[in-house]
Amino acid sequence: MKALITKNTIKHDLKQLGVCPNDVLIVHSSLKNIGNVVGGPVSIILALEEIISEQGTLVMPTFTENLCLPDDENVTKEELGIIKENMPIFHKDLTPVDKVNGFLTEVFRKQDGVFRSNHPHLSFASWGKFAKEVVENHNFDYAMGEDSPLGKIYKLNGKVLLLGSPKDAVTALHLSEYSVKKLYNPGKKWQAKVLKDNREQWIEYTDVDNNSDYFPDLIDNYILKNNNYKYGKVGNADCFLFPLVSLIDFGKLWLEKNR
């Protein structure tokens, strides 16, 4: 059997990394990379919550791009018609997260006391002191801008925790994109099915193209030029803890020069 990792081990490693009581924390995770955790995702979630306490706030992206109308040229007109007629609407309590967000996120969003925003594509789930505040009034258009959950975490001086996830998983960097008009103007048109005026219907909204291919380069440059981040192991996973404000502000300048 592979070496066992307990909740207490996770808590110790997170504290060594710099996770503190009262933190406002957005987490991107890979359960597989952390290792053989006794209790699996539940132990990791509880470890995070026990450290930051109910005076802190824990946030995870709960995206559902699979609910969007595909723009793949390989999808036929007939297939699009079938999708449009039969796609279920987004249900905050029922709709699972995309697999790319990880199993830990799917477990977290089901927990009692967790609130989820109402965006049919780019929702976030939140627990703790500012849970409701972070996810309420989530606009459909430009859903990762200043008034979004990401923008609220920025204003709360939050932190980004990469818990074994790759650097292209730092969703918060889309907040940097929104300050650089050339990256989102005129934006991409998306379609999703929602309940509106008491009936199910497709709506159109505008957002960035959600391309994160350049995020690793941006973060590597941030690491080279800053010493206010933390790196360490949580279980077997390589992990980073970044101050969100510093990372986003750096991202704005980097994008202006490099995109």
CSV table of C-alpha atoms in Angstrom, one decimal:
chain,number,residue,atom,x,y,z
A,1,MET,CA,0.0,0.0,0.0
A,2,LYS,CA,1.2,3.5,-0.8
A,3,ALA,CA,2.0,5.7,2.3
A,4,LEU,CA,-1.1,7.0,4.0
A,5,ILE,CA,-1.7,10.7,4.4
A,6,THR,CA,-4.1,11.8,7.1
A,7,LYS,CA,-6.1,15.0,7.7
A,8,ASN,CA,-3.5,16.0,10.4
A,9,THR,CA,-0.7,15.6,7.9
A,10,ILE,CA,-2.6,17.8,5.4
A,11,LYS,CA,-3.2,20.4,8.1
A,12,HIS,CA,0.5,20.4,9.1
A,13,ASP,CA,1.6,20.8,5.5
A,14,LEU,CA,-0.9,23.6,4.7
A,15,LYS,CA,0.2,25.5,7.8
A,16,GLN,CA,3.8,25.2,6.7
A,17,LEU,CA,2.8,26.5,3.3
A,18,GLY,CA,1.3,29.6,4.9
A,19,VAL,CA,-2.5,28.9,5.1
A,20,CYS,CA,-3.7,30.8,8.1
A,21,PRO,CA,-6.8,31.4,10.2
A,22,ASN,CA,-9.2,33.9,8.7
A,23,ASP,CA,-7.8,33.5,5.2
A,24,VAL,CA,-9.9,34.1,2.1
A,25,LEU,CA,-8.7,31.3,-0.1
A,26,ILE,CA,-9.5,30.2,-3.6
A,27,VAL,CA,-8.4,26.6,-4.2
A,28,HIS,CA,-7.5,24.6,-7.3
A,29,SER,CA,-6.8,21.0,-6.5
A,30,SER,CA,-5.7,17.6,-7.9
A,31,LEU,CA,-6.6,14.8,-5.5
A,32,LYS,CA,-4.5,12.3,-7.4
A,33,ASN,CA,-1.3,14.4,-7.0
A,34,ILE,CA,-1.8,14.8,-3.2
A,35,GLY,CA,-1.6,11.0,-2.7
A,36,ASN,CA,-3.3,8.3,-0.7
A,37,VAL,CA,-5.4,10.4,1.7
A,38,VAL,CA,-7.3,8.6,4.4
A,39,GLY,CA,-10.9,9.9,3.9
A,40,GLY,CA,-10.1,11.3,0.4
A,41,PRO,CA,-11.5,14.7,-0.5
A,42,VAL,CA,-13.5,15.1,2.7
A,43,SER,CA,-10.3,15.0,4.8
A,44,ILE,CA,-8.7,17.7,2.6
A,45,ILE,CA,-11.8,19.9,2.7
A,46,LEU,CA,-12.0,19.6,6.5
A,47,ALA,CA,-8.3,20.3,6.9
A,48,LEU,CA,-8.7,23.6,4.9
A,49,GLU,CA,-11.8,24.6,6.8
A,50,GLU,CA,-10.4,23.8,10.2
A,51,ILE,CA,-7.3,26.0,9.6
A,52,ILE,CA,-9.1,29.0,8.1
A,53,SER,CA,-12.0,28.6,10.5
A,54,GLU,CA,-15.5,30.0,10.0
A,55,GLN,CA,-14.0,33.5,10.1
A,56,GLY,CA,-12.2,32.6,6.9
A,57,THR,CA,-13.7,31.9,3.5
A,58,LEU,CA,-13.0,28.9,1.2
A,59,VAL,CA,-13.9,29.2,-2.5
A,60,MET,CA,-13.6,26.8,-5.5
A,61,PRO,CA,-14.6,27.2,-9.1
A,62,THR,CA,-17.5,24.9,-10.1
A,63,PHE,CA,-17.6,25.5,-13.8
A,64,THR,CA,-20.0,23.7,-16.2
A,65,GLU,CA,-18.9,24.5,-19.7
A,66,ASN,CA,-20.6,21.2,-20.8
A,67,LEU,CA,-23.9,23.0,-20.5
A,68,CYS,CA,-22.9,25.6,-23.1
A,69,LEU,CA,-24.0,25.3,-26.7
A,70,PRO,CA,-21.0,23.9,-28.5
A,71,ASP,CA,-19.5,25.9,-31.3
A,72,ASP,CA,-17.5,22.9,-32.6
A,73,GLU,CA,-17.7,22.9,-36.4
A,74,ASN,CA,-17.9,19.1,-36.3
A,75,VAL,CA,-21.3,19.3,-34.6
A,76,THR,CA,-24.0,19.1,-37.2
A,77,LYS,CA,-27.1,21.4,-37.4
A,78,GLU,CA,-29.3,18.4,-36.6
A,79,GLU,CA,-27.1,17.6,-33.5
A,80,LEU,CA,-27.3,21.3,-32.4
A,81,GLY,CA,-31.1,21.1,-32.6
A,82,ILE,CA,-31.2,18.0,-30.4
A,83,ILE,CA,-28.8,19.6,-27.9
A,84,LYS,CA,-30.8,22.8,-27.7
A,85,GLU,CA,-34.1,21.0,-27.2
A,86,ASN,CA,-32.8,18.5,-24.6
A,87,MET,CA,-30.1,20.2,-22.6
A,88,PRO,CA,-31.1,20.6,-18.9
A,89,ILE,CA,-30.9,24.0,-17.3
A,90,PHE,CA,-28.2,24.8,-14.7
A,91,HIS,CA,-29.3,23.7,-11.2
A,92,LYS,CA,-27.1,25.1,-8.4
A,93,ASP,CA,-27.8,22.1,-6.1
A,94,LEU,CA,-27.9,19.4,-8.8
A,95,THR,CA,-25.5,20.2,-11.7
A,96,PRO,CA,-22.1,18.6,-11.2
A,97,VAL,CA,-18.9,20.4,-11.9
A,98,ASP,CA,-16.9,19.7,-15.0
A,99,LYS,CA,-14.3,17.0,-14.5
A,100,VAL,CA,-11.5,19.4,-15.2
A,101,ASN,CA,-12.3,21.2,-11.9
A,102,GLY,CA,-11.5,18.0,-9.9
A,103,PHE,CA,-13.4,15.6,-7.7
A,104,LEU,CA,-12.5,17.6,-4.6
A,105,THR,CA,-14.5,20.5,-5.9
A,106,GLU,CA,-17.5,18.3,-6.7
A,107,VAL,CA,-17.5,17.1,-3.1
A,108,PHE,CA,-17.1,20.6,-1.7
A,109,ARG,CA,-20.0,22.1,-3.6
A,110,LYS,CA,-22.4,19.5,-2.0
A,111,GLN,CA,-21.3,20.3,1.6
A,112,ASP,CA,-23.9,21.9,4.0
A,113,GLY,CA,-23.2,25.6,4.4
A,114,VAL,CA,-21.7,26.0,0.9
A,115,PHE,CA,-23.2,28.5,-1.4
A,116,ARG,CA,-23.0,28.4,-5.2
A,117,SER,CA,-23.4,31.3,-7.6
A,118,ASN,CA,-26.1,31.2,-10.3
A,119,HIS,CA,-23.9,31.4,-13.4
A,120,PRO,CA,-24.8,28.5,-15.8
A,121,HIS,CA,-21.2,28.2,-17.0
A,122,LEU,CA,-18.8,29.9,-14.6
A,123,SER,CA,-20.2,29.4,-11.1
A,124,PHE,CA,-18.2,29.4,-7.9
A,125,ALA,CA,-18.9,27.7,-4.6
A,126,SER,CA,-18.0,29.3,-1.3
A,127,TRP,CA,-18.0,28.5,2.5
A,128,GLY,CA,-17.3,30.6,5.5
A,129,LYS,CA,-17.6,34.2,6.7
A,130,PHE,CA,-18.0,35.8,3.3
A,131,ALA,CA,-19.6,32.8,1.5
A,132,LYS,CA,-22.9,34.5,0.5
A,133,GLU,CA,-21.3,37.8,-0.3
A,134,VAL,CA,-18.7,36.2,-2.6
A,135,VAL,CA,-21.2,34.3,-4.8
A,136,GLU,CA,-24.3,36.5,-4.8
A,137,ASN,CA,-25.3,38.7,-7.8
A,138,HIS,CA,-23.0,36.9,-10.3
A,139,ASN,CA,-23.4,38.6,-13.7
A,140,PHE,CA,-23.7,36.5,-16.8
A,141,ASP,CA,-21.7,38.8,-19.0
A,142,TYR,CA,-18.0,39.0,-18.2
A,143,ALA,CA,-18.4,36.6,-15.3
A,144,MET,CA,-14.9,36.9,-14.0
A,145,GLY,CA,-14.5,40.6,-13.8
A,146,GLU,CA,-14.4,43.1,-10.9
A,147,ASP,CA,-18.0,42.4,-9.7
A,148,SER,CA,-17.6,38.6,-10.0
A,149,PRO,CA,-16.6,36.2,-7.2
A,150,LEU,CA,-13.0,36.6,-8.3
A,151,GLY,CA,-13.3,40.4,-8.0
A,152,LYS,CA,-14.7,40.1,-4.5
A,153,ILE,CA,-11.9,37.8,-3.4
A,154,TYR,CA,-9.5,40.4,-4.8
A,155,LYS,CA,-11.2,43.1,-2.7
A,156,LEU,CA,-11.0,40.8,0.4
A,157,ASN,CA,-7.2,40.5,-0.1
A,158,GLY,CA,-7.5,36.7,-0.7
A,159,LYS,CA,-5.0,34.1,-1.6
A,160,VAL,CA,-4.7,31.5,-4.4
A,161,LEU,CA,-3.8,27.9,-3.4
A,162,LEU,CA,-2.6,25.5,-6.1
A,163,LEU,CA,-3.0,22.2,-4.4
A,164,GLY,CA,-1.3,19.9,-6.8
A,165,SER,CA,-2.9,21.5,-9.8
A,166,PRO,CA,-1.0,22.8,-12.8
A,167,LYS,CA,-0.3,26.5,-13.2
A,168,ASP,CA,-2.8,26.9,-16.0
A,169,ALA,CA,-5.5,26.2,-13.4
A,170,VAL,CA,-5.3,29.6,-11.8
A,171,THR,CA,-8.7,30.8,-12.9
A,172,ALA,CA,-8.2,34.1,-11.0
A,173,LEU,CA,-5.8,35.3,-13.8
A,174,HIS,CA,-8.8,35.9,-16.0
A,175,LEU,CA,-9.4,38.9,-13.7
A,176,SER,CA,-6.1,40.3,-15.1
A,177,GLU,CA,-7.4,39.8,-18.6
A,178,TYR,CA,-10.5,42.0,-18.0
A,179,SER,CA,-8.3,45.0,-17.4
A,180,VAL,CA,-6.6,44.5,-20.8
A,181,LYS,CA,-9.2,45.5,-23.4
A,182,LYS,CA,-7.4,44.0,-26.4
A,183,LEU,CA,-7.8,40.5,-24.8
A,184,TYR,CA,-11.6,40.6,-24.5
A,185,ASN,CA,-12.9,43.2,-26.9
A,186,PRO,CA,-15.3,42.4,-28.5
A,187,GLY,CA,-15.4,39.1,-26.5
A,188,LYS,CA,-16.8,35.8,-27.4
A,189,LYS,CA,-20.6,35.0,-27.5
A,190,TRP,CA,-21.6,32.0,-25.4
A,191,GLN,CA,-25.0,30.4,-25.0
A,192,ALA,CA,-26.5,28.5,-22.1
A,193,LYS,CA,-29.9,27.3,-21.0
A,194,VAL,CA,-31.5,28.9,-17.9
A,195,LEU,CA,-34.9,29.4,-16.2
A,196,LYS,CA,-36.0,32.9,-17.2
A,197,ASP,CA,-39.5,34.3,-16.9
A,198,ASN,CA,-40.7,31.0,-15.6
A,199,ARG,CA,-39.6,29.0,-18.6
A,200,GLU,CA,-36.5,27.3,-19.8
A,201,GLN,CA,-34.7,29.2,-22.6
A,202,TRP,CA,-31.3,29.7,-24.1
A,203,ILE,CA,-29.6,33.0,-23.4
A,204,GLU,CA,-26.6,34.6,-24.9
A,205,TYR,CA,-23.9,36.3,-22.9
A,206,THR,CA,-20.4,37.7,-23.7
A,207,ASP,CA,-17.1,36.8,-22.1
A,208,VAL,CA,-13.5,36.1,-22.8
A,209,ASP,CA,-12.5,32.9,-24.6
A,210,ASN,CA,-11.2,31.2,-21.4
A,211,ASN,CA,-7.8,30.5,-22.9
A,212,SER,CA,-5.3,29.7,-20.1
A,213,ASP,CA,-2.4,28.4,-22.2
A,214,TYR,CA,-0.2,31.4,-21.3
A,215,PHE,CA,-0.9,31.2,-17.5
A,216,PRO,CA,2.2,29.0,-16.8
A,217,ASP,CA,4.5,31.6,-18.5
A,218,LEU,CA,2.8,34.4,-16.5
A,219,ILE,CA,3.2,32.6,-13.2
A,220,ASP,CA,6.8,31.6,-13.9
A,221,ASN,CA,7.6,35.2,-14.5
A,222,TYR,CA,5.8,36.2,-11.3
A,223,ILE,CA,7.9,33.7,-9.4
A,224,LEU,CA,11.1,35.0,-10.9
A,225,LYS,CA,10.3,38.6,-9.9
A,226,ASN,CA,8.6,38.2,-6.6
A,227,ASN,CA,9.4,36.6,-3.2
A,228,ASN,CA,6.0,36.9,-1.6
A,229,TYR,CA,4.6,33.5,-2.7
A,230,LYS,CA,5.1,30.2,-0.9
A,231,TYR,CA,6.0,26.8,-2.3
A,232,GLY,CA,5.9,23.4,-0.5
A,233,LYS,CA,4.5,19.9,-0.4
A,234,VAL,CA,1.0,19.0,0.8
A,235,GLY,CA,1.1,15.3,0.9
A,236,ASN,CA,2.9,14.4,-2.3
A,237,ALA,CA,1.7,17.4,-4.3
A,238,ASP,CA,3.7,20.4,-5.4
A,239,CYS,CA,1.8,23.4,-4.1
A,240,PHE,CA,1.9,27.1,-4.4
A,241,LEU,CA,0.3,29.9,-2.3
A,242,PHE,CA,0.0,33.3,-4.0
A,243,PRO,CA,-1.3,36.6,-2.7
A,244,LEU,CA,-4.2,37.3,-5.1
A,245,VAL,CA,-3.8,41.1,-5.3
A,246,SER,CA,-0.1,41.0,-6.1
A,247,LEU,CA,-0.6,38.2,-8.7
A,248,ILE,CA,-3.5,39.9,-10.5
A,249,ASP,CA,-1.7,43.3,-10.6
A,250,PHE,CA,1.4,41.7,-11.9
A,251,GLY,CA,-0.7,39.8,-14.5
A,252,LYS,CA,-2.2,43.1,-15.8
A,253,LEU,CA,1.2,44.5,-16.5
A,254,TRP,CA,2.6,41.3,-18.0
A,255,LEU,CA,-0.4,40.9,-20.3
A,256,GLU,CA,-0.1,44.5,-21.6
A,257,LYS,CA,3.5,43.7,-22.6
A,258,ASN,CA,3.3,40.1,-23.7
A,259,ARG,CA,-0.2,39.5,-25.3
